[in-house]
PDB file of C-alpha atoms and ligand atoms in Angstrom:
ATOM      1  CA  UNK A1080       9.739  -2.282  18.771  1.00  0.00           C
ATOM      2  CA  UNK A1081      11.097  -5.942  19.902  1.00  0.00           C
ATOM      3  CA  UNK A1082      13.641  -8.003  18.242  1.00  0.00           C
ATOM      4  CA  UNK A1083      12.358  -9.922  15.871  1.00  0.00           C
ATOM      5  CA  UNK A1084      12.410 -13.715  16.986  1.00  0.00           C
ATOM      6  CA  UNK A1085      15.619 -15.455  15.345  1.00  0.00           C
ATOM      7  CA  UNK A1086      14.084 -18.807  14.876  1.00  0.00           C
ATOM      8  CA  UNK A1087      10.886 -17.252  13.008  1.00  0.00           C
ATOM      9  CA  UNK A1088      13.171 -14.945  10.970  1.00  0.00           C
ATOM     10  CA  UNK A1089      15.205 -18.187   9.957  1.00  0.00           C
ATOM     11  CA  UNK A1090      11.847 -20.411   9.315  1.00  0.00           C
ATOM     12  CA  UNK A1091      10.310 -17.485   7.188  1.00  0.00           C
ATOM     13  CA  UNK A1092      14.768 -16.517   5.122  1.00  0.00           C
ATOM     14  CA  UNK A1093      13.999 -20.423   4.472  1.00  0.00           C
ATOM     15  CA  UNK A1094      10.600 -20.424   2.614  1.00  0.00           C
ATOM     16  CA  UNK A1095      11.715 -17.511   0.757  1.00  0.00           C
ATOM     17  CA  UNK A1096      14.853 -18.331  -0.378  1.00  0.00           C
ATOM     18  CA  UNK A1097      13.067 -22.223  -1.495  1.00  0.00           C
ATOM     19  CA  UNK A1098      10.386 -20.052  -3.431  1.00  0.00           C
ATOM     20  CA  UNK A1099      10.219 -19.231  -7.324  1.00  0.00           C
ATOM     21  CA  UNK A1100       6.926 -16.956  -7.398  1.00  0.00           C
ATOM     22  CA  UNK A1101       6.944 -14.660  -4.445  1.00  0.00           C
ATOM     23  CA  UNK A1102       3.534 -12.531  -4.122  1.00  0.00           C
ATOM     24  CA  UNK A1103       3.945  -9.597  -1.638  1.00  0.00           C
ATOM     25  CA  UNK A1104       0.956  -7.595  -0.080  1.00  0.00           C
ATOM     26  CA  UNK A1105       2.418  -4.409   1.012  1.00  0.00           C
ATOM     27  CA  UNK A1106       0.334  -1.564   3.393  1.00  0.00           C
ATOM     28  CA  UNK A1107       0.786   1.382   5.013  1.00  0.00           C
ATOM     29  CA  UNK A1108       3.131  -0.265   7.215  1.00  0.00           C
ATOM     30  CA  UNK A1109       5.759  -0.018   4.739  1.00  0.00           C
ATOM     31  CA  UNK A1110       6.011   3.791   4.073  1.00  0.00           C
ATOM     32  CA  UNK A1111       5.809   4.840   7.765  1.00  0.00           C
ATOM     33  CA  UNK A1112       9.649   5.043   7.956  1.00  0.00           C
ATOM     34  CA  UNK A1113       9.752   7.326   4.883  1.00  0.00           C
ATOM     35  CA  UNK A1114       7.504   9.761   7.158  1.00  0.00           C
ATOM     36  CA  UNK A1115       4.131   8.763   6.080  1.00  0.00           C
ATOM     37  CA  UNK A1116       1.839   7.992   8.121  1.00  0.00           C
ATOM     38  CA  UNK A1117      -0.694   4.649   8.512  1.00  0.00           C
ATOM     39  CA  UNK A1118      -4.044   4.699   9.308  1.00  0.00           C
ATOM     40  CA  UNK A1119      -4.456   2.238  12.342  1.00  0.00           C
ATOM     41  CA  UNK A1120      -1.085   1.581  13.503  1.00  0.00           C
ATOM     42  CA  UNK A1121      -0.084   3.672  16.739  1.00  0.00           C
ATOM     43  CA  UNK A1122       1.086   6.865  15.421  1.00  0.00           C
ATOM     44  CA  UNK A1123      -2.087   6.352  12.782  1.00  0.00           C
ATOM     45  CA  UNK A1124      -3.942   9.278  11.073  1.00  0.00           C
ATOM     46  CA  UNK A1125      -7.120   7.475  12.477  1.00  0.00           C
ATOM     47  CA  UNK A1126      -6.095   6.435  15.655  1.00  0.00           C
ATOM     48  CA  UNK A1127      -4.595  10.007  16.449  1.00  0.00           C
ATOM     49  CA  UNK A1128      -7.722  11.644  15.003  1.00  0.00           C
ATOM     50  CA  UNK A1129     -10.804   9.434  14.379  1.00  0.00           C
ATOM     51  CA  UNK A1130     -12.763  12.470  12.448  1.00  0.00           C
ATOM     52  CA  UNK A1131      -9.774  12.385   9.777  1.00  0.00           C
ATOM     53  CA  UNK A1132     -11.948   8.871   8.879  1.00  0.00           C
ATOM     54  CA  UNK A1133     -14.732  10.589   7.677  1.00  0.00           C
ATOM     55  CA  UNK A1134     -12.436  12.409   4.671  1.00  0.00           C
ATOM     56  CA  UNK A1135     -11.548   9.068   3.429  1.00  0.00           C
ATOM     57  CA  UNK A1136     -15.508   8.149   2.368  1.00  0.00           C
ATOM     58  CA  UNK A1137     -16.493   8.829  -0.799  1.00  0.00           C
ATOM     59  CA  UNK A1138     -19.921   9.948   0.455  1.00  0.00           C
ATOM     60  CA  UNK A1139     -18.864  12.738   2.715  1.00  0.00           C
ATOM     61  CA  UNK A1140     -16.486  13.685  -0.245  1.00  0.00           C
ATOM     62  CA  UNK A1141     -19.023  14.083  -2.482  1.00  0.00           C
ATOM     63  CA  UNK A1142     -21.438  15.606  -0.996  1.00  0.00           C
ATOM     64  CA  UNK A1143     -19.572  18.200   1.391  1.00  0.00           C
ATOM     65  CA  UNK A1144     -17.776  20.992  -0.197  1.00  0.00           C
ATOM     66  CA  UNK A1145     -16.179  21.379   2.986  1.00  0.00           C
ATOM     67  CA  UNK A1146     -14.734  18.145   3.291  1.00  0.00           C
ATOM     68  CA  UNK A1147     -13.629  17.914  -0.422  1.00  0.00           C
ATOM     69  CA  UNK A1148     -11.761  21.556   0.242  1.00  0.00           C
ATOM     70  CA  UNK A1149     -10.155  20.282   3.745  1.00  0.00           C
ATOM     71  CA  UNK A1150      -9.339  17.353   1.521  1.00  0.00           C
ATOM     72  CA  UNK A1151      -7.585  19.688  -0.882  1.00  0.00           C
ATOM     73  CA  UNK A1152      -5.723  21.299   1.255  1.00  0.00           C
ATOM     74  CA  UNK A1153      -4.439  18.114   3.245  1.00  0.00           C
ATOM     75  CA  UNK A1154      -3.245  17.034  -0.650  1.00  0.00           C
ATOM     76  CA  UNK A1155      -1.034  20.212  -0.961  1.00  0.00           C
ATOM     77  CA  UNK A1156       0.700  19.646   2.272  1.00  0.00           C
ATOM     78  CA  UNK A1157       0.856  15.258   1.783  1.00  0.00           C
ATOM     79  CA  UNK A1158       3.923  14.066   3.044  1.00  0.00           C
ATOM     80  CA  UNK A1159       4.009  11.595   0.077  1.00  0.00           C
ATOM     81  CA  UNK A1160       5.250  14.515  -2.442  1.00  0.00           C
ATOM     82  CA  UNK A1161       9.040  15.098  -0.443  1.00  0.00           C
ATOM     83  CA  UNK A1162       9.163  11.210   0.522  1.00  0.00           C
ATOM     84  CA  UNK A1163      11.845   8.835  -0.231  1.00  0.00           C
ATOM     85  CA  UNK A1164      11.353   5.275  -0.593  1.00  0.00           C
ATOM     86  CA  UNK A1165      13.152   3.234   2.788  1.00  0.00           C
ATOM     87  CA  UNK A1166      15.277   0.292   3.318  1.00  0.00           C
ATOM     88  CA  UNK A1167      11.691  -1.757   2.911  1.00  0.00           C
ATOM     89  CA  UNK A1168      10.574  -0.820  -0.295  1.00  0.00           C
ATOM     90  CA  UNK A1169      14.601  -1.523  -1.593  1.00  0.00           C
ATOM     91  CA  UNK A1170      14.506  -4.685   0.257  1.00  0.00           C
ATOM     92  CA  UNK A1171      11.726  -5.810  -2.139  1.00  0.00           C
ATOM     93  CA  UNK A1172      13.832  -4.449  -5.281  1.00  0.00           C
ATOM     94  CA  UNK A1173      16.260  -6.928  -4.281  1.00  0.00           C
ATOM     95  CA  UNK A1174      13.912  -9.776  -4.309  1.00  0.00           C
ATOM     96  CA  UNK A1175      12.651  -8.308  -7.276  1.00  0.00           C
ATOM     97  CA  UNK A1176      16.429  -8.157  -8.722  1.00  0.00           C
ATOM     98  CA  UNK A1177      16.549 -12.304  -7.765  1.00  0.00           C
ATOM     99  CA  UNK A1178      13.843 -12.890 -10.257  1.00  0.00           C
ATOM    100  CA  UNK A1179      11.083 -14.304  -7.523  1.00  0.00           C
ATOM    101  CA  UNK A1180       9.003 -11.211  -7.636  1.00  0.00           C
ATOM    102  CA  UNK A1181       5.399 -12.723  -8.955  1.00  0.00           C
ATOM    103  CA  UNK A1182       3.850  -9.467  -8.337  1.00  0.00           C
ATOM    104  CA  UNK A1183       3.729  -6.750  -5.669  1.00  0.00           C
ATOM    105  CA  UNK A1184       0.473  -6.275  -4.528  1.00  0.00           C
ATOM    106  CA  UNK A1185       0.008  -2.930  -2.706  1.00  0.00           C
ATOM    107  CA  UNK A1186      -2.681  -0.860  -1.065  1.00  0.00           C
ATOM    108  CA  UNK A1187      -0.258   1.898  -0.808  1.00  0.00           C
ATOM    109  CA  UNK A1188      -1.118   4.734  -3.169  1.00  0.00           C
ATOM    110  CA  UNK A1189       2.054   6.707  -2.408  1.00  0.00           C
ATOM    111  CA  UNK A1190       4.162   5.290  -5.324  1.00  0.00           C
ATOM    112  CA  UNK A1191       6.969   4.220  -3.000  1.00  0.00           C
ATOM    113  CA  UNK A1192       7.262   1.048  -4.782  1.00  0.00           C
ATOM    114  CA  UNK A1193       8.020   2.439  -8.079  1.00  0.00           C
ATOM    115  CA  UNK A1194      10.400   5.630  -6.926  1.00  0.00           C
ATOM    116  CA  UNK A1195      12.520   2.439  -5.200  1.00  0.00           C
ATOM    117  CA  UNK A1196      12.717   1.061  -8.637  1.00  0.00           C
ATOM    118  CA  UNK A1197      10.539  -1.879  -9.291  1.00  0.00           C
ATOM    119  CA  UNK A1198       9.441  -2.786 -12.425  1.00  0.00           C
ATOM    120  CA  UNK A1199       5.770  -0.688 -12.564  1.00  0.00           C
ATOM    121  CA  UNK A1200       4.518  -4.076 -14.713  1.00  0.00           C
ATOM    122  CA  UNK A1201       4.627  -6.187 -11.312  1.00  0.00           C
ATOM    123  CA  UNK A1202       3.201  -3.707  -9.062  1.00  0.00           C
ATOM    124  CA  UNK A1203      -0.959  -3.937  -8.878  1.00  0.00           C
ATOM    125  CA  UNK A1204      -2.411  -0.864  -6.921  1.00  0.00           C
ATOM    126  CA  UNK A1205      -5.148  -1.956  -6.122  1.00  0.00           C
ATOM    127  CA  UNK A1206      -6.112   1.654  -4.164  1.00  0.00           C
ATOM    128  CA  UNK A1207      -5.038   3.660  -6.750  1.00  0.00           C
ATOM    129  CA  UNK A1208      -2.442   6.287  -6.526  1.00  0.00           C
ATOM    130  CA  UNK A1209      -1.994  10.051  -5.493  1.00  0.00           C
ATOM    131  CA  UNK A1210       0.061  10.919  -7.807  1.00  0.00           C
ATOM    132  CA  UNK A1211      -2.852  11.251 -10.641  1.00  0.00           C
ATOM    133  CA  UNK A1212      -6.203  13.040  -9.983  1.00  0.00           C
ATOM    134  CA  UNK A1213      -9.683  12.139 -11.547  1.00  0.00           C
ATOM    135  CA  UNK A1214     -13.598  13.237 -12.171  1.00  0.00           C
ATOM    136  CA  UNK A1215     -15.694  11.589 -10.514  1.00  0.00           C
ATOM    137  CA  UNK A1216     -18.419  12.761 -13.631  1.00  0.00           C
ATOM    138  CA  UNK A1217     -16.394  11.392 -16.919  1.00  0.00           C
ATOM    139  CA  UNK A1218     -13.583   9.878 -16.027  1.00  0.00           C
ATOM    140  CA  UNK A1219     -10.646  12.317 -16.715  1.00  0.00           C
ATOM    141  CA  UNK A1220      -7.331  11.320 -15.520  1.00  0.00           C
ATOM    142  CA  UNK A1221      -4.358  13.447 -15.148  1.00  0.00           C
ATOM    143  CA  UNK A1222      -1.187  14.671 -13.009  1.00  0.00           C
ATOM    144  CA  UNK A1223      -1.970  15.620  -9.660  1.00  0.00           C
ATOM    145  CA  UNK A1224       0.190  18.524  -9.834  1.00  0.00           C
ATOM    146  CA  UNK A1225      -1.718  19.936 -12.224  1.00  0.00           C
ATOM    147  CA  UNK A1226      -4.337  20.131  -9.999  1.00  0.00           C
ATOM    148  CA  UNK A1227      -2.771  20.956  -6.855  1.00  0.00           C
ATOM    149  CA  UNK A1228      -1.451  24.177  -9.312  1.00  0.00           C
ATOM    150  CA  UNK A1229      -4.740  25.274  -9.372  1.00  0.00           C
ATOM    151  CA  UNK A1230      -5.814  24.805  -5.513  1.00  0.00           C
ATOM    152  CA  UNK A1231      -2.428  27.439  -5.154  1.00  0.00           C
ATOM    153  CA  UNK A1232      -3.854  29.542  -7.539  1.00  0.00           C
ATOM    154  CA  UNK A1233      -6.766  29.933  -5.611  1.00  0.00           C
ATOM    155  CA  UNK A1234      -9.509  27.152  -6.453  1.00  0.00           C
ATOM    156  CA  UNK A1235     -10.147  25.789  -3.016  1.00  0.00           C
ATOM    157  CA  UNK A1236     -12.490  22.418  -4.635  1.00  0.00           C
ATOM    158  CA  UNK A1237     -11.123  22.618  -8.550  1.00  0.00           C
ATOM    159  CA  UNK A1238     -13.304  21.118 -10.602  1.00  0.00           C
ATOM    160  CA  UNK A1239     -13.045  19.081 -14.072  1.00  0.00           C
ATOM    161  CA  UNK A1240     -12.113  21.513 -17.058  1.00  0.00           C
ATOM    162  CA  UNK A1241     -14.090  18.963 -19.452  1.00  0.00           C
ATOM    163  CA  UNK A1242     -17.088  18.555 -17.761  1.00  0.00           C
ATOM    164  CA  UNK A1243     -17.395  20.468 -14.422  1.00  0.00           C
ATOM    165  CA  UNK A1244     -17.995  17.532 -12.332  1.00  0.00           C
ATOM    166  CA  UNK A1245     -16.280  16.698  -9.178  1.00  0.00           C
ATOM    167  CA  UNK A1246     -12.807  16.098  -9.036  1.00  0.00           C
ATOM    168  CA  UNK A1247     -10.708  13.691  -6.548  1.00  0.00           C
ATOM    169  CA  UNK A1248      -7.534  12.071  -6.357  1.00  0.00           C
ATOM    170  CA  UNK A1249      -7.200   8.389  -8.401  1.00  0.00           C
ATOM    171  CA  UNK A1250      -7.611   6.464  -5.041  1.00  0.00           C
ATOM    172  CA  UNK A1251     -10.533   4.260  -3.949  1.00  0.00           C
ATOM    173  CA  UNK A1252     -12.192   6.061  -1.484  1.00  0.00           C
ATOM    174  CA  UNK A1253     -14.124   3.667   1.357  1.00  0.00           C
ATOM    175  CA  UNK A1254     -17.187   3.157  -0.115  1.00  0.00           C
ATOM    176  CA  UNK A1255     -16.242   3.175  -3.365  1.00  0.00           C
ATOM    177  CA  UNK A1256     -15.910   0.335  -5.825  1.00  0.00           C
ATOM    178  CA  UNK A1257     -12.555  -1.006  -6.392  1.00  0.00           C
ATOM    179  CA  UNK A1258     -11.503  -1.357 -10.499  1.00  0.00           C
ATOM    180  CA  UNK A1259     -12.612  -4.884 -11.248  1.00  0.00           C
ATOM    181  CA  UNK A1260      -9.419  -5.790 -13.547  1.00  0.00           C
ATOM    182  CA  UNK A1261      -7.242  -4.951 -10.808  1.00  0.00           C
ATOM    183  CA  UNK A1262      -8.913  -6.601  -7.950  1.00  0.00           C
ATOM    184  CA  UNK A1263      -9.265  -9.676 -10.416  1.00  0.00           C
ATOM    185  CA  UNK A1264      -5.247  -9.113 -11.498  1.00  0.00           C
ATOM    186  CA  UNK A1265      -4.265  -9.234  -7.051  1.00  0.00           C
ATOM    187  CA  UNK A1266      -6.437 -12.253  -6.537  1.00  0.00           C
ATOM    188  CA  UNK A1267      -4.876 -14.170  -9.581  1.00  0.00           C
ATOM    189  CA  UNK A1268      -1.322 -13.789  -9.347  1.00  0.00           C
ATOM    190  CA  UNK A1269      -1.865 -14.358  -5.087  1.00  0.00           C
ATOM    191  CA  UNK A1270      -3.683 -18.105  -6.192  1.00  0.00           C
ATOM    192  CA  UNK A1271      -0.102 -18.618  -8.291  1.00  0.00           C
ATOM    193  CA  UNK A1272       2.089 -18.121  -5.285  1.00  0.00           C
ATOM    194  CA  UNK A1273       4.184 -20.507  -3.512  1.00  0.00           C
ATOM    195  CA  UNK A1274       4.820 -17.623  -0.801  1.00  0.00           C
ATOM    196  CA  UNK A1275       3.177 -14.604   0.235  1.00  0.00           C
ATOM    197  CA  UNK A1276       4.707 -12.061   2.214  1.00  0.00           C
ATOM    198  CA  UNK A1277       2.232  -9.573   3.089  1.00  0.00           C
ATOM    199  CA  UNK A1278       3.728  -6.497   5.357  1.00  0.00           C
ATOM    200  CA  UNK A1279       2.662  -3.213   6.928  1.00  0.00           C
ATOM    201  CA  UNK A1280      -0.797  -3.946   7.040  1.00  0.00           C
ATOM    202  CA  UNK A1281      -3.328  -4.944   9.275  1.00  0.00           C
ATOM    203  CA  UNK A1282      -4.890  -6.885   6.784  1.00  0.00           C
ATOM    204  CA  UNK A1283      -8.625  -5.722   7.668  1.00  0.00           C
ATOM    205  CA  UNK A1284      -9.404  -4.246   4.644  1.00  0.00           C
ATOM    206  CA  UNK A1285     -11.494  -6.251   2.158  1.00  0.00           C
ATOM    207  CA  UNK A1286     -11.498  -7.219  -0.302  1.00  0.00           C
ATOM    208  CA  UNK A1287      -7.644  -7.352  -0.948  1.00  0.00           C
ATOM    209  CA  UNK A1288      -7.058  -8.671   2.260  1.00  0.00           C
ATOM    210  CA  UNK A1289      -8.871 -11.802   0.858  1.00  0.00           C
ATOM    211  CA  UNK A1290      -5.305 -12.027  -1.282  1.00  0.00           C
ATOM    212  CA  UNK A1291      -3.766 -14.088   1.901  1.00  0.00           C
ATOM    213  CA  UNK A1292      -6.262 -17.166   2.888  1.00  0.00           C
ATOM    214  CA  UNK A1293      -6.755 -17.725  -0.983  1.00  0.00           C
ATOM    215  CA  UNK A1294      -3.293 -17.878  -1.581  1.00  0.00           C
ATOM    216  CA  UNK A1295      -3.321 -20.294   1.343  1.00  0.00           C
ATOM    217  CA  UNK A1296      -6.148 -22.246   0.560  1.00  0.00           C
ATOM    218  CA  UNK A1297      -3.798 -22.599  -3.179  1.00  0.00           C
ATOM    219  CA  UNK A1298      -1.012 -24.396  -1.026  1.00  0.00           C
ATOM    220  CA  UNK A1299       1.263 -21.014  -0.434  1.00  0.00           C
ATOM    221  CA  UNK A1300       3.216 -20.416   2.653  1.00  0.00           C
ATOM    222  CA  UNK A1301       2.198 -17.112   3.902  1.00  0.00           C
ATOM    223  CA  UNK A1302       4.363 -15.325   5.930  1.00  0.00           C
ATOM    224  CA  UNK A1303       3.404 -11.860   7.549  1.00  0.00           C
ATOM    225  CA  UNK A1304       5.466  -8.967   8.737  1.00  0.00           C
ATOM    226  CA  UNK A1305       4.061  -6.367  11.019  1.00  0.00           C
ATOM    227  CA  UNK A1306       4.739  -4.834  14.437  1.00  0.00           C
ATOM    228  CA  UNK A1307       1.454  -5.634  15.927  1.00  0.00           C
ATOM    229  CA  UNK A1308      -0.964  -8.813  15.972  1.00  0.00           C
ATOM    230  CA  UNK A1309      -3.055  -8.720  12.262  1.00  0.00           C
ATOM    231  CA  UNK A1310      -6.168 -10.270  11.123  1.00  0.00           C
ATOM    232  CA  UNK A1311      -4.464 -13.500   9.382  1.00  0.00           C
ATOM    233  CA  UNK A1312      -1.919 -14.220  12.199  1.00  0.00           C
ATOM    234  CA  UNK A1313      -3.942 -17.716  12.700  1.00  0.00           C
ATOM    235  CA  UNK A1314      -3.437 -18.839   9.009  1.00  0.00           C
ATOM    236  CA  UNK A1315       0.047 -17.799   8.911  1.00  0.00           C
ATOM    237  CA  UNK A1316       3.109 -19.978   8.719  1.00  0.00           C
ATOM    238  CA  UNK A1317       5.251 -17.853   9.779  1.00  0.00           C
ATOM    239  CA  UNK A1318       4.756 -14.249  11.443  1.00  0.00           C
ATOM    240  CA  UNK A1319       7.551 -12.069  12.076  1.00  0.00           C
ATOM    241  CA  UNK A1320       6.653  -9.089  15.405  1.00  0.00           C
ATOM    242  CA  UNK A1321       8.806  -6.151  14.423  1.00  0.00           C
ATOM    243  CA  UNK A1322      10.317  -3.262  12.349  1.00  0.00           C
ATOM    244  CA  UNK A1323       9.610  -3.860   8.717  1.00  0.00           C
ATOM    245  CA  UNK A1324      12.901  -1.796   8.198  1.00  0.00           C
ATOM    246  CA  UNK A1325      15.017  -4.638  10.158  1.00  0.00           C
ATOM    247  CA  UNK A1326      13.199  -7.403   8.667  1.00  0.00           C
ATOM    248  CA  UNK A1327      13.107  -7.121   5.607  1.00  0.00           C
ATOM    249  CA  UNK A1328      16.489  -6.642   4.086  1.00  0.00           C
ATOM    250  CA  UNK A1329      17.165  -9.731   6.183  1.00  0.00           C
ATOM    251  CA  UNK A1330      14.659 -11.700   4.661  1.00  0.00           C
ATOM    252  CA  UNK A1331      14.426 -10.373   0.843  1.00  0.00           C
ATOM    253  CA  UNK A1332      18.332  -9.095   0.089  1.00  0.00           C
ATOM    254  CA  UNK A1333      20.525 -12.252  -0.824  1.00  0.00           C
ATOM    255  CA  UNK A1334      23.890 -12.169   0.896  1.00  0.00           C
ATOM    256  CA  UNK A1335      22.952  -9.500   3.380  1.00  0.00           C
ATOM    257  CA  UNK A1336      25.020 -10.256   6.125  1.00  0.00           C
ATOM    258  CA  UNK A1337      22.514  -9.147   8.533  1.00  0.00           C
ATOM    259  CA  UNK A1338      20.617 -12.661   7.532  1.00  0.00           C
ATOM    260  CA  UNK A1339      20.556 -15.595  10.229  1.00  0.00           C
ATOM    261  CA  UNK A1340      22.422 -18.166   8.173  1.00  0.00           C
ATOM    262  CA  UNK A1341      25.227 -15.560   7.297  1.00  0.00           C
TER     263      UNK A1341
HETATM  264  P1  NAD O1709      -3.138   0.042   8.572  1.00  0.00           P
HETATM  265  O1  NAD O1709      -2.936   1.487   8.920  1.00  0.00           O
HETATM  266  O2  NAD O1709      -4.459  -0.565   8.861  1.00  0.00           O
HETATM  267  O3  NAD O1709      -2.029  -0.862   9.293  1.00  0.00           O
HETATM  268  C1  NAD O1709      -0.669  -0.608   9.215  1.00  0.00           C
HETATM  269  C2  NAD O1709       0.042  -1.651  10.093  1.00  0.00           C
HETATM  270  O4  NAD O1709       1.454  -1.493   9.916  1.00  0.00           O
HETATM  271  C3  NAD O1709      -0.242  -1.484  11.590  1.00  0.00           C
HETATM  272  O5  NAD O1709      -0.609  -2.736  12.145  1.00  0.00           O
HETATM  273  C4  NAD O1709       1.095  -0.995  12.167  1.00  0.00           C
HETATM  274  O6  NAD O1709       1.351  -1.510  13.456  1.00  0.00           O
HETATM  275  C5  NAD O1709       2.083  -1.574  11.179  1.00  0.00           C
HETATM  276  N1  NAD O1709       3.320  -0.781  11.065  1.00  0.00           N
HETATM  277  C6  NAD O1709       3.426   0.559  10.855  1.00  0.00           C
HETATM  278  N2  NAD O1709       4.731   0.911  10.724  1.00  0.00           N
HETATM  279  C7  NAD O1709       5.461  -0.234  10.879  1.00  0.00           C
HETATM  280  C8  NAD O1709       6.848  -0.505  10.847  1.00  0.00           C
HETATM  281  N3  NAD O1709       7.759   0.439  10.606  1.00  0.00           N
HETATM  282  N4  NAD O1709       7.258  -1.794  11.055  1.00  0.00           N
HETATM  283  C9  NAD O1709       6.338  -2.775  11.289  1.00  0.00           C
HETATM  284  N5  NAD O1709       4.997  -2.570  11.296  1.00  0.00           N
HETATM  285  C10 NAD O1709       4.566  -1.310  11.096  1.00  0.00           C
HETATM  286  O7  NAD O1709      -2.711  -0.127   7.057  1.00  0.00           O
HETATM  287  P2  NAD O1709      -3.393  -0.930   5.873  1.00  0.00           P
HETATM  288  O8  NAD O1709      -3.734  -2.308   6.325  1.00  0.00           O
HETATM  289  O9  NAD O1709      -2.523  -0.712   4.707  1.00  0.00           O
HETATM  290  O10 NAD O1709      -4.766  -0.159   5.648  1.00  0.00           O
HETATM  291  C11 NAD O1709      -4.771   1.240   5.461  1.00  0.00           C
HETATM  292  C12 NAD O1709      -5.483   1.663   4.176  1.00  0.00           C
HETATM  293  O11 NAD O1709      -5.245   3.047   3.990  1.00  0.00           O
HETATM  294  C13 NAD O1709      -4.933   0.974   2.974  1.00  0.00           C
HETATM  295  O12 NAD O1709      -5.991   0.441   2.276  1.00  0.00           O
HETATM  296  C14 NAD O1709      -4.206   2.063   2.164  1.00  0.00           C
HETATM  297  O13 NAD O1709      -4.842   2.201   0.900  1.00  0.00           O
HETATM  298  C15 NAD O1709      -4.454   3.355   2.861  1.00  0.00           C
HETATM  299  N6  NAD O1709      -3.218   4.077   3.317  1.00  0.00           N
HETATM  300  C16 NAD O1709      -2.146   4.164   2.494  1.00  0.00           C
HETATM  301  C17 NAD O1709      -1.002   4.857   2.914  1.00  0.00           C
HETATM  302  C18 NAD O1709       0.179   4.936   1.975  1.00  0.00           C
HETATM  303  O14 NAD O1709       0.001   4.899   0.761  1.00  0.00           O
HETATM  304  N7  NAD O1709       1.419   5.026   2.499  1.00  0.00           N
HETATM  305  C19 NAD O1709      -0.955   5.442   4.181  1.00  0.00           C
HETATM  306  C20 NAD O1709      -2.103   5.346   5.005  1.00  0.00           C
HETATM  307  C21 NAD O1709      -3.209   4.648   4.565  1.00  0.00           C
END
């Protein structure tokens, strides 16, 4: 990846460091240094294997057997389970620690966020997570592992113990509806910004990406950080080309002395 461009990095340490509510979009982007893959980036799940898109819609899932047990299996052997959180996600528990954090918006669902220690209150999911599984049918929510015991134990598609319906993990499939509350929580706190960082992503999934020209059209600064050309380059006032992991412990960790200024 290039170096990221000095002047940009100091325009972008200087908005941030001026701002009192920081909003940050995180994506996939963020967790591919703990070993887990994106979806559209170079090395993506999609980009290496374009059928691996058709798992991810919730009508294939629920109406193949075959795809929900391929599905299953992919679950048991998900890199998220033995990752560790990277010098990104801590970067944003410093910000966090400087009291600027608004909220952390993320369409991760590998937890990442929370193992690195941020406050689960400020972090809005708005994909859902892995770590919990639920029925499709009624609803019920529990540990993943508890599931993922039983696909061992030999139930290649288990299904719900209450009700017998179909069970998946507690992420929003494509095609499915995201939870209202949530999607209305991410598109509040982004119109209270005076920044928003959004990262990792290529910010062409709707309706979060949404999140970046409102908090724009609100008067924020938006600054994004990814390695390749997004979506909302144009609004931007600031976009930083490069490795998330560089950037942003320069940008987000006070007194780093990796910073411009320092
Ligand atoms: P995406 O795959 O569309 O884009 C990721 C972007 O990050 C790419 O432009 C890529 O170039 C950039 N990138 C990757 N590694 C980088 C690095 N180290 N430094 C700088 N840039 C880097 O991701 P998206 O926009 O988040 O959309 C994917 C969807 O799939 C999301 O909605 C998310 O729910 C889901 N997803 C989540 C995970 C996860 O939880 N870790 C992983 C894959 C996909």
């Amino acid at each position: 990846m290039d170096a990221v461009n000095r002047e940009q990095l100091e325009s972008a340490c200087g908005l941030v460091d001026e701002a009192q509510r920081i909003v940050v979009l995180t994506g996939a982007g963020i967790s591919t240094d703990s070993g887990i893959p994106d979806f559209r980036g170079p090395n993506g799940v999609w980009t290496k294997n374009p059928a691996a898109e058709k798992a991810s819609n919730i009508s294939y899932y629920l109406a193949e057997p075959e795809v929900r047990r391929a599905a299953w299996q992919s679950r048991l052997e998900a890199s998220a389970w033995s990752a560790e959180p990277n010098r990104g996600h801590l970067a944003v528990v410093d910000l966090e620690r400087s009291g600027r954090l608004h909220a952390l918006i993320t369409q991760n669902i590998d937890g990442l966020h929370q193992r690195a220690g941020i406050d689960p209150d400020l972090v809005i999911e708005v994909h859902g997570t892995i770590w919990y599984s639920r029925c499709w049918e009624c609803g019920d929510r529990r540990l993943m592992e508890e599931m993922l015991q039983r696909v061992r134990n030999g139930e290649p598609d288990p299904a719900c113990e209450l009700c017998g319906g179909i069970v998946k993990s507690d992420t929003i499939s494509f095609g499915q509806s995201l939870i209202p509350e949530v999607i209305d929580r991410a598109m509040k706190v982004s119109e209270q910004a005076d920044v928003l960082v959004a990262i990792g992503s290529t910010l062409s999934v709707y309706p979060v990406a949404n999140c970046v020209p409102l908090a724009k059209s609100r008067g924020a600064k938006v600054v994004i950080v990814n390695a390749e050309p997004t979506e909302m380059d144009d609004i931007a006032d600031v976009v930083l080309r490069g490795s998330i992991g560089e950037i942003l412990p320069q940008l987000f960790s006070p007194g780093s002395n990796t910073r411009p200024n320092q």
